[in-house]
Coordinates of C-alpha atoms in Angstrom, one line a residue:
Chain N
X1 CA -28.4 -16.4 51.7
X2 CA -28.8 -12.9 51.3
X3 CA -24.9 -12.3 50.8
X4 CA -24.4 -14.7 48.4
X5 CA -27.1 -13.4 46.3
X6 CA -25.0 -9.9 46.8
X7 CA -21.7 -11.2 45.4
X8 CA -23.9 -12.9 42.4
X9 CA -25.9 -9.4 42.1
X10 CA -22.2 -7.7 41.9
X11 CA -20.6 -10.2 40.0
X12 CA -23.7 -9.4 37.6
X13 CA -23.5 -5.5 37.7
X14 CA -19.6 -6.1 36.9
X15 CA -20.0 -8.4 33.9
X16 CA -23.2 -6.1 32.5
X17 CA -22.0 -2.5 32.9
X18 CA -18.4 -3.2 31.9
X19 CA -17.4 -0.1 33.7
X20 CA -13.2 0.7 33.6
X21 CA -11.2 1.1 36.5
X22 CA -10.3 4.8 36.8
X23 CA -6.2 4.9 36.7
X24 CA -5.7 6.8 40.0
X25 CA -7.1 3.2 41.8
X26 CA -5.6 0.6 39.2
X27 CA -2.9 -0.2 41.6
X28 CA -5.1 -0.6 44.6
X29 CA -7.6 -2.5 42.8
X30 CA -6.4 -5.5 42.4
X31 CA -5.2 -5.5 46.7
X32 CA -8.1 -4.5 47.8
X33 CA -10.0 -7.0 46.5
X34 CA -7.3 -9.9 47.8
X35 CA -7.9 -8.0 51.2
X36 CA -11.5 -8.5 51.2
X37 CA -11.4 -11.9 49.8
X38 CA -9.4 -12.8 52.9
X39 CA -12.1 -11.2 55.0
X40 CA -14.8 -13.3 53.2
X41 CA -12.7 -16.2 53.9
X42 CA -12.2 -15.2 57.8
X43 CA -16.2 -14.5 58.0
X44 CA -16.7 -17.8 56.0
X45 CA -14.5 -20.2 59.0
X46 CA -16.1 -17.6 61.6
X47 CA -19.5 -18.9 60.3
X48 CA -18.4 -22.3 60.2
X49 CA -17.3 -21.9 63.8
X50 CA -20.5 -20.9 65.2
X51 CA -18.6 -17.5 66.2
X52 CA -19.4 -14.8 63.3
X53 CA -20.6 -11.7 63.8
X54 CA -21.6 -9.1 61.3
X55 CA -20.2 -6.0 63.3
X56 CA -16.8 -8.0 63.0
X57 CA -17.4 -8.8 59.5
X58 CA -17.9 -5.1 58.5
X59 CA -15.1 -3.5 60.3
X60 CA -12.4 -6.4 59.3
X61 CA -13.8 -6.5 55.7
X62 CA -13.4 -2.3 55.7
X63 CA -10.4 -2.2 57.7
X64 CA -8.4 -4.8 55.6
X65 CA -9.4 -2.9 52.1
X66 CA -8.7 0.3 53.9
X67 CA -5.2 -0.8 55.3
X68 CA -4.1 -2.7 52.1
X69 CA -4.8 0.0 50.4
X70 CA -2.9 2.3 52.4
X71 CA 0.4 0.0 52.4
X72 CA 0.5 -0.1 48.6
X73 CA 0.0 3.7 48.5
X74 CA 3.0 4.4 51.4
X75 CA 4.9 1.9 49.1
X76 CA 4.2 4.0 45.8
X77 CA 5.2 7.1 48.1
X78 CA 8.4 5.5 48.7
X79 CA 9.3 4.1 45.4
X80 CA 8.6 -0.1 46.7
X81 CA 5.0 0.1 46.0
X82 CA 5.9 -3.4 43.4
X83 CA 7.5 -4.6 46.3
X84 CA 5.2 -3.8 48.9
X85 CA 2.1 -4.8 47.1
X86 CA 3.7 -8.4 46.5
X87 CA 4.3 -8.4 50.0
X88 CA 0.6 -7.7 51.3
X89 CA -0.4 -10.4 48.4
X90 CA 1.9 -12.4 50.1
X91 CA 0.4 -12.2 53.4
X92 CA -3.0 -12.3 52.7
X93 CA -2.6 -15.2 50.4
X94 CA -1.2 -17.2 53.4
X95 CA -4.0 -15.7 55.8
X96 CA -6.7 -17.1 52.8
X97 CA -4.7 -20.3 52.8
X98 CA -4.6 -21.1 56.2
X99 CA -8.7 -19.4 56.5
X100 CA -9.2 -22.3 53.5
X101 CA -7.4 -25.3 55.2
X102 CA -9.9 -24.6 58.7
X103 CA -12.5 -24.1 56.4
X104 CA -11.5 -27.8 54.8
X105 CA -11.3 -29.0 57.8
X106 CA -14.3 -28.1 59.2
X107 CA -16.4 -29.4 56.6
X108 CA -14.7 -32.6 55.4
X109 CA -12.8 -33.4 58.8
X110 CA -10.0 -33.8 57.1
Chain Y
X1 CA -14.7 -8.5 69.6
X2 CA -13.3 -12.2 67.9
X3 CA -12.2 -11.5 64.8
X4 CA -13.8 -13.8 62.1
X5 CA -10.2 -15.4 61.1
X6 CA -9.2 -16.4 64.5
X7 CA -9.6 -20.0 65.4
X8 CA -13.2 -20.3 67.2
X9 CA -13.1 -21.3 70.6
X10 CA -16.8 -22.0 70.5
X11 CA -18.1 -25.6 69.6
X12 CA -19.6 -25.7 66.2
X13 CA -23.4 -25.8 65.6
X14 CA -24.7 -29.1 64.5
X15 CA -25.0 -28.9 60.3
X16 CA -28.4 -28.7 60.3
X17 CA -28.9 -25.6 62.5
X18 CA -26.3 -24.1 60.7
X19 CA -28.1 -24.8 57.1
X20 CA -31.6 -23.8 58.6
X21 CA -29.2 -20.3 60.3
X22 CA -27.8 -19.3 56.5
X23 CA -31.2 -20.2 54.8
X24 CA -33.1 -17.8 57.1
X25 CA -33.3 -14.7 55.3
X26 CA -32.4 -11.3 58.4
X27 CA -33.0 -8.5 57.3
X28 CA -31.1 -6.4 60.0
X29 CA -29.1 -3.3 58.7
X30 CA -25.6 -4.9 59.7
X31 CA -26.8 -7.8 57.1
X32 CA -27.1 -5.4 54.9
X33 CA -24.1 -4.1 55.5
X34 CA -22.8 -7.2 54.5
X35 CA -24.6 -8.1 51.3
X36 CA -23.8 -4.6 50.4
X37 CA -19.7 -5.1 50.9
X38 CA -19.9 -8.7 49.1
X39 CA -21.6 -6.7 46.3
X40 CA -19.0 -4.5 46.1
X41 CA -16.4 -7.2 45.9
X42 CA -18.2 -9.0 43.5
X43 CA -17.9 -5.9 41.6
X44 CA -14.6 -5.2 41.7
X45 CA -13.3 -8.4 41.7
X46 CA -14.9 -8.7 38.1
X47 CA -13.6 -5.4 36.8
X48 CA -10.5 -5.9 37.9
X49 CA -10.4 -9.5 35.8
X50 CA -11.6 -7.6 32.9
X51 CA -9.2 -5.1 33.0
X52 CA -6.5 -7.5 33.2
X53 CA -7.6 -9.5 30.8
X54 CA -8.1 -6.1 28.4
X55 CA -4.5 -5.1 29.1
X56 CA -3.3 -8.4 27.3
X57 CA -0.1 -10.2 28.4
X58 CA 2.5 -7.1 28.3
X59 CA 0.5 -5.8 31.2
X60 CA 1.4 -8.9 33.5
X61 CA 5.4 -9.1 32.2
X62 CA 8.5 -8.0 34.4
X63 CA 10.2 -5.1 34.2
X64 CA 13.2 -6.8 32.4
X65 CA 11.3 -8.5 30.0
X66 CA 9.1 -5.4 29.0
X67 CA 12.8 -4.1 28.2
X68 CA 13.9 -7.0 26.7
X69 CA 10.8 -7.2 24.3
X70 CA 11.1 -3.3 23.8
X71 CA 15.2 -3.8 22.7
X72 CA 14.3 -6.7 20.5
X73 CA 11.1 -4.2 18.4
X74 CA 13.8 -1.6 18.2
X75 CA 16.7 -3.4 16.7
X76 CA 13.5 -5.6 14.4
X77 CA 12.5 -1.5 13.3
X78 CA 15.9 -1.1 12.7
X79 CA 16.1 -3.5 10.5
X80 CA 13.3 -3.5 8.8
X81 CA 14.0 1.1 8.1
X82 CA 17.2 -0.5 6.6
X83 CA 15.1 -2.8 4.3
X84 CA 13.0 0.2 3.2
X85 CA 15.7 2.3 2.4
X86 CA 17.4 -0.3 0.4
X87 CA 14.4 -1.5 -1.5
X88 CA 13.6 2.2 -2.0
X89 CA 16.9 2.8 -3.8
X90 CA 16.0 -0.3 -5.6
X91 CA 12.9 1.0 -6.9
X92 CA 14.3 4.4 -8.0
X93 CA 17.4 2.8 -9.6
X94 CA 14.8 0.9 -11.3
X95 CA 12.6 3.4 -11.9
X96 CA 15.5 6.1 -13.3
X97 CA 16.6 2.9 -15.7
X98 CA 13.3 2.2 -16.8
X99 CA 13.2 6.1 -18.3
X100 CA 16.4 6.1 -19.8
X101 CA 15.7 2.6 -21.7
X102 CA 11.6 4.3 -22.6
X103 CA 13.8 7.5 -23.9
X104 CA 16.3 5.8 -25.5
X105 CA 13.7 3.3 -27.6
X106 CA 11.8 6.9 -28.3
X107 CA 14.7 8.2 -29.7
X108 CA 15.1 5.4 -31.6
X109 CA 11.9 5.3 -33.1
X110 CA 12.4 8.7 -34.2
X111 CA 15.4 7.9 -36.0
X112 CA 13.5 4.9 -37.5
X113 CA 11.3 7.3 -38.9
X114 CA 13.3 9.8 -40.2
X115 CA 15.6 7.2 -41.7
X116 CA 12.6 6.0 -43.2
X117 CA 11.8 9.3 -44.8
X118 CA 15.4 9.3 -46.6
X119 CA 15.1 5.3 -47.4
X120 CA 11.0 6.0 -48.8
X121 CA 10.1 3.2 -46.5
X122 CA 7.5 5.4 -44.9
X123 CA 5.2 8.4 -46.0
X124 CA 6.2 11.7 -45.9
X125 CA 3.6 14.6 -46.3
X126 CA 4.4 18.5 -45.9
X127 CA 5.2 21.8 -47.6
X128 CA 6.5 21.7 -51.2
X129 CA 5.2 21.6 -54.6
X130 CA 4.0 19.3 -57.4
X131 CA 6.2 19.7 -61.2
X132 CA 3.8 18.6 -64.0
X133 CA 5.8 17.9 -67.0
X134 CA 3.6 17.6 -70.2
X135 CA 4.9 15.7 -73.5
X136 CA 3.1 15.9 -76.5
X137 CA 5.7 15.7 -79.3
X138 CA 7.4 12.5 -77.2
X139 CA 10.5 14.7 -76.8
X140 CA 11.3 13.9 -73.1
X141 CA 13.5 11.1 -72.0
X142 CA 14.9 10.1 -68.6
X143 CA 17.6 12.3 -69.1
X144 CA 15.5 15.4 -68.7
X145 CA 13.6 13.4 -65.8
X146 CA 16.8 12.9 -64.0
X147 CA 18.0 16.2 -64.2
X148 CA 15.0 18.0 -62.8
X149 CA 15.4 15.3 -60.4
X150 CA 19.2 16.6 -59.8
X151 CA 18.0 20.1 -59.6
X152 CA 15.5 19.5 -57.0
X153 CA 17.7 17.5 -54.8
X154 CA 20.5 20.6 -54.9
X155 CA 17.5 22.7 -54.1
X156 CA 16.8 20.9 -50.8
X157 CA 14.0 18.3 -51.6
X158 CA 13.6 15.6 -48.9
X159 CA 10.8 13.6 -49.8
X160 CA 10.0 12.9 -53.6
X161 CA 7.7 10.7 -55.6
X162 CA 7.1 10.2 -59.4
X163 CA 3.7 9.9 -61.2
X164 CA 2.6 9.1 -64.5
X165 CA -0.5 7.9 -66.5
X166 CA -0.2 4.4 -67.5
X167 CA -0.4 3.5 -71.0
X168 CA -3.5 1.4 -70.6
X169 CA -5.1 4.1 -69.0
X170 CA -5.5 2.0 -65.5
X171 CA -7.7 3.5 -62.7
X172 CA -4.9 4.6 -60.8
X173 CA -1.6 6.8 -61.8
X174 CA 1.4 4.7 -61.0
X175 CA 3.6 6.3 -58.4
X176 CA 7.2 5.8 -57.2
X177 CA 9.2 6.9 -54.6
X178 CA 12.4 8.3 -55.5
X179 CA 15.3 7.6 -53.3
X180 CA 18.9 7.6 -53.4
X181 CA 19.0 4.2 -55.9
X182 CA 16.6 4.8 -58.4
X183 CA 17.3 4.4 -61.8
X184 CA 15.7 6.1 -64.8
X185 CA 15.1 3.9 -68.1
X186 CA 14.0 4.5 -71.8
X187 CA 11.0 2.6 -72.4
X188 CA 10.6 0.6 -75.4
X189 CA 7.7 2.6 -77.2
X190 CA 7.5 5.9 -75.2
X191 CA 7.5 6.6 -71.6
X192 CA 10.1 6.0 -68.8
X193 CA 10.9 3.0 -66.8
X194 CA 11.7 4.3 -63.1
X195 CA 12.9 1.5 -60.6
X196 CA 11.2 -1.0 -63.2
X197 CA 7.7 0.9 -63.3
X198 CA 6.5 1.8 -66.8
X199 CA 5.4 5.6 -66.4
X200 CA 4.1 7.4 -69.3
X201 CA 3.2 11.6 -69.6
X202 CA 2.3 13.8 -68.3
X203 CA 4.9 13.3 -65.8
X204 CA 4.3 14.5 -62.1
X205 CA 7.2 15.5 -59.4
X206 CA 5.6 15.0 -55.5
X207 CA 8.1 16.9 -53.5
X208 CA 8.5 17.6 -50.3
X209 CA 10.6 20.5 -49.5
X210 CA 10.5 24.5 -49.6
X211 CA 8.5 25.7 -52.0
X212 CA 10.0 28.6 -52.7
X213 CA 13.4 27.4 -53.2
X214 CA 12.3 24.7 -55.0
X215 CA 10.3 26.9 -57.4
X216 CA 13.3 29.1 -58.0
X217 CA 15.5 26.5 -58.6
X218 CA 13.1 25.1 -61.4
X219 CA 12.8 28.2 -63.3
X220 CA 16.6 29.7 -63.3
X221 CA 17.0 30.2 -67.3
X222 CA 18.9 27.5 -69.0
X223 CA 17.2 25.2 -66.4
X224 CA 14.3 22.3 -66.1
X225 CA 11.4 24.5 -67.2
X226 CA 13.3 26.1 -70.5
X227 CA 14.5 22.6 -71.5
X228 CA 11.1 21.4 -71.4
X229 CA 9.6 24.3 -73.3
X230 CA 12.7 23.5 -75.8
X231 CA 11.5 20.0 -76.2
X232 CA 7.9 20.9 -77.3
X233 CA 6.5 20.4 -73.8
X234 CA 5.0 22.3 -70.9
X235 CA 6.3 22.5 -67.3
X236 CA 3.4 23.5 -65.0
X237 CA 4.5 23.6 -61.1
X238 CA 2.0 24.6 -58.0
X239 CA 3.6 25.3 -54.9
X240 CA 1.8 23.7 -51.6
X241 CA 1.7 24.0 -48.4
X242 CA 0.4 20.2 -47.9
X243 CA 1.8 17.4 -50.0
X244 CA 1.8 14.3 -49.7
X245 CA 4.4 11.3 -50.7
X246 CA 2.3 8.3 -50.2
X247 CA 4.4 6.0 -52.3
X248 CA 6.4 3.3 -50.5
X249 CA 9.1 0.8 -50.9
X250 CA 10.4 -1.8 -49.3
X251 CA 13.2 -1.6 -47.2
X252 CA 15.7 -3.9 -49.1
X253 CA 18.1 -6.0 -47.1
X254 CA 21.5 -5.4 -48.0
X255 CA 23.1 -8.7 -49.3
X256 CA 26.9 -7.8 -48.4
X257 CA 27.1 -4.6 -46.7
X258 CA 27.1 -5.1 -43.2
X259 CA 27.0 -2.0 -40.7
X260 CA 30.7 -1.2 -39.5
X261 CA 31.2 0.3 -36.0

């Protein structure tokens, strides 16, 4: 209950303040937030599952953005950052997939 | 530790539990925690939507179509600088064309009028002087009109125009231009016919031209002002530095002469 009214609270502040994302983090931007969707995903079958736990939640929700992050930057360091990023989209997108498809079957057993 | 995307070993709660679990409000700092990192996403998850969205389509393209798109404005500028600089000359041959043809219908006018000056088809006005022949004893014919007229053309006259007082004393003097065709008749009791206008004395010259020269050329002995005095009448001229030639004629249109390159 109380994180869903979070992410409406954010989702809120975002669409209110308009604020502009400072250039040094436009590339990470966009990963980090496909890395912590795929944590919300993870803590949402964990839930499901009867095995979530907060701690976990907060270290793999800070850890993913924190490591995603880091790729794309050792990417830009090494001239693949397009590459790389695409990559870690890549992989997260099939970790979110296959988080979705437990979640699916979970709740419609199917 | 399980991490949340692993596959749960334990058996699920029964939906209700699980719905009463969420519902239940915790306030314990990891939950916190957690409502404070969904905020966050939320957060950024938004602005990053809106900055895409602000960045418009170019911002999402490849590479090679970014350089495609960038070859295709270049050659379109291109073209369109040629387009410019042609329609540019266009406009100044225009523009250069456009001042000849204006000084070229100013010079013409000009000419219209100074033609118009020698043909008496317009007024002339300047310095010059007015000759005031008087007649009492009837003595002066067109003979002694035309040559004062001969002896103010040698002298340079440019404009010229002939008045009289009409014989039945009409309000006013009848005037004619003198140009290169006019004719000088007897009338039949007294008076001159000029270009078929009846003029009686005193007779007035209106003549533009220089005064001076014009004076002197009146007064040499044996010329226009002793023949007058000879013939019983008085020859009375006043030199002007503004005269006018108001008479007119029209331009007549020549019935066989045509203009010959």
């Amino acid at each position: 209950m109380i994180p869903a009214l979070a992410l409406v609270l954010g989702v809120t502040l975002g669409l209110v303040l308009e604020p502009t994302v400072p250039a040094a983090l436009q590339p990470y931007l966009p990963i980090a937030v496909v890395a912590a969707l795929d944590a919300v995903f993870g803590a949402v079958r964990a839930q499901l599952e009867g095995i979530f736990d907060d701690r976990v939640f907060v270290v793999s929700f800070v850890s993913n953005v924190l490591v995603a992050g880091l790729v794309v930057f050792l990417g830009d360091q090494l001239g693949v950052g397009g590459q790389l990023s695409t990559g870690v989209v890549v992989v997260l997108g099939i970790r979110i997939f296959s988080n979705a498809a437990a979640i699916r079957r979970r709740v419609f057993h199917a | 530790m399980t991490l949340p995307a692993e596959p749960g070993a334990a058996g699920p709660d029964s939906p209700g539990s699980l719905l009463r679990r969420l519902l239940t409000p915790r306030f314990r700092r990891v939950d916190l925690a957690v409502a404070a990192l969904l905020a966050v996403l939320g957060f950024a998850a938004v602005i990053q939507v809106r900055s895409t969205q602000a960045e418009g389509p170019l911002a999402a393209a490849r590479q090679g179509d970014l350089v495609q798109i960038l070859d295709e404005l270049t050659n379109r500028n291109d073209r369109l600088r040629e387009e410019i600089s042609a329609l540019e000359q266009a406009r100044r041959e225009i523009t250069t064309g456009t001042d000849r043809s204006e000084a070229a219908l100013a010079e013409a006018r000009r000419r219209a009028q100074l033609l118009g000056v020698l043909a008496g088809t317009v007024p002339a006005a300047g310095p010059g002087l007015r000759l005031t022949i008087s007649d009492p004893r009837g003595q002066i014919g067109p003979e002694v009109l035309l040559n004062a007229l001969e002896e103010l053309r040698a002298a340079g006259a440019e404009a010229l125009q002939l008045e009289g007082a009409t014989a039945g004393g009409t309000p006013a003097p009848p005037a004619v231009r003198v140009v290169a065709s006019t004719s000088f008749l007897e009338g039949e009791d007294g008076g001159v016919l000029v270009d078929g206008t009846l003029l009686q004395p005193p007779y007035r010259f209106v003549v533009v031209g220089d005064p001076a020269t014009l004076a002197t050329a009146l007064s040499i002995p044996g010329g226009v002002e002793d023949d007058v005095v000879q013939r019983g009448g008085r020859a009375l001229v006043e030199r002007s530095e503004d005269v006018r030639v108001t008479a007119v004629r029209p331009l007549p249109e020549p019935r066989y002469a045509r203009p010959a390159a």
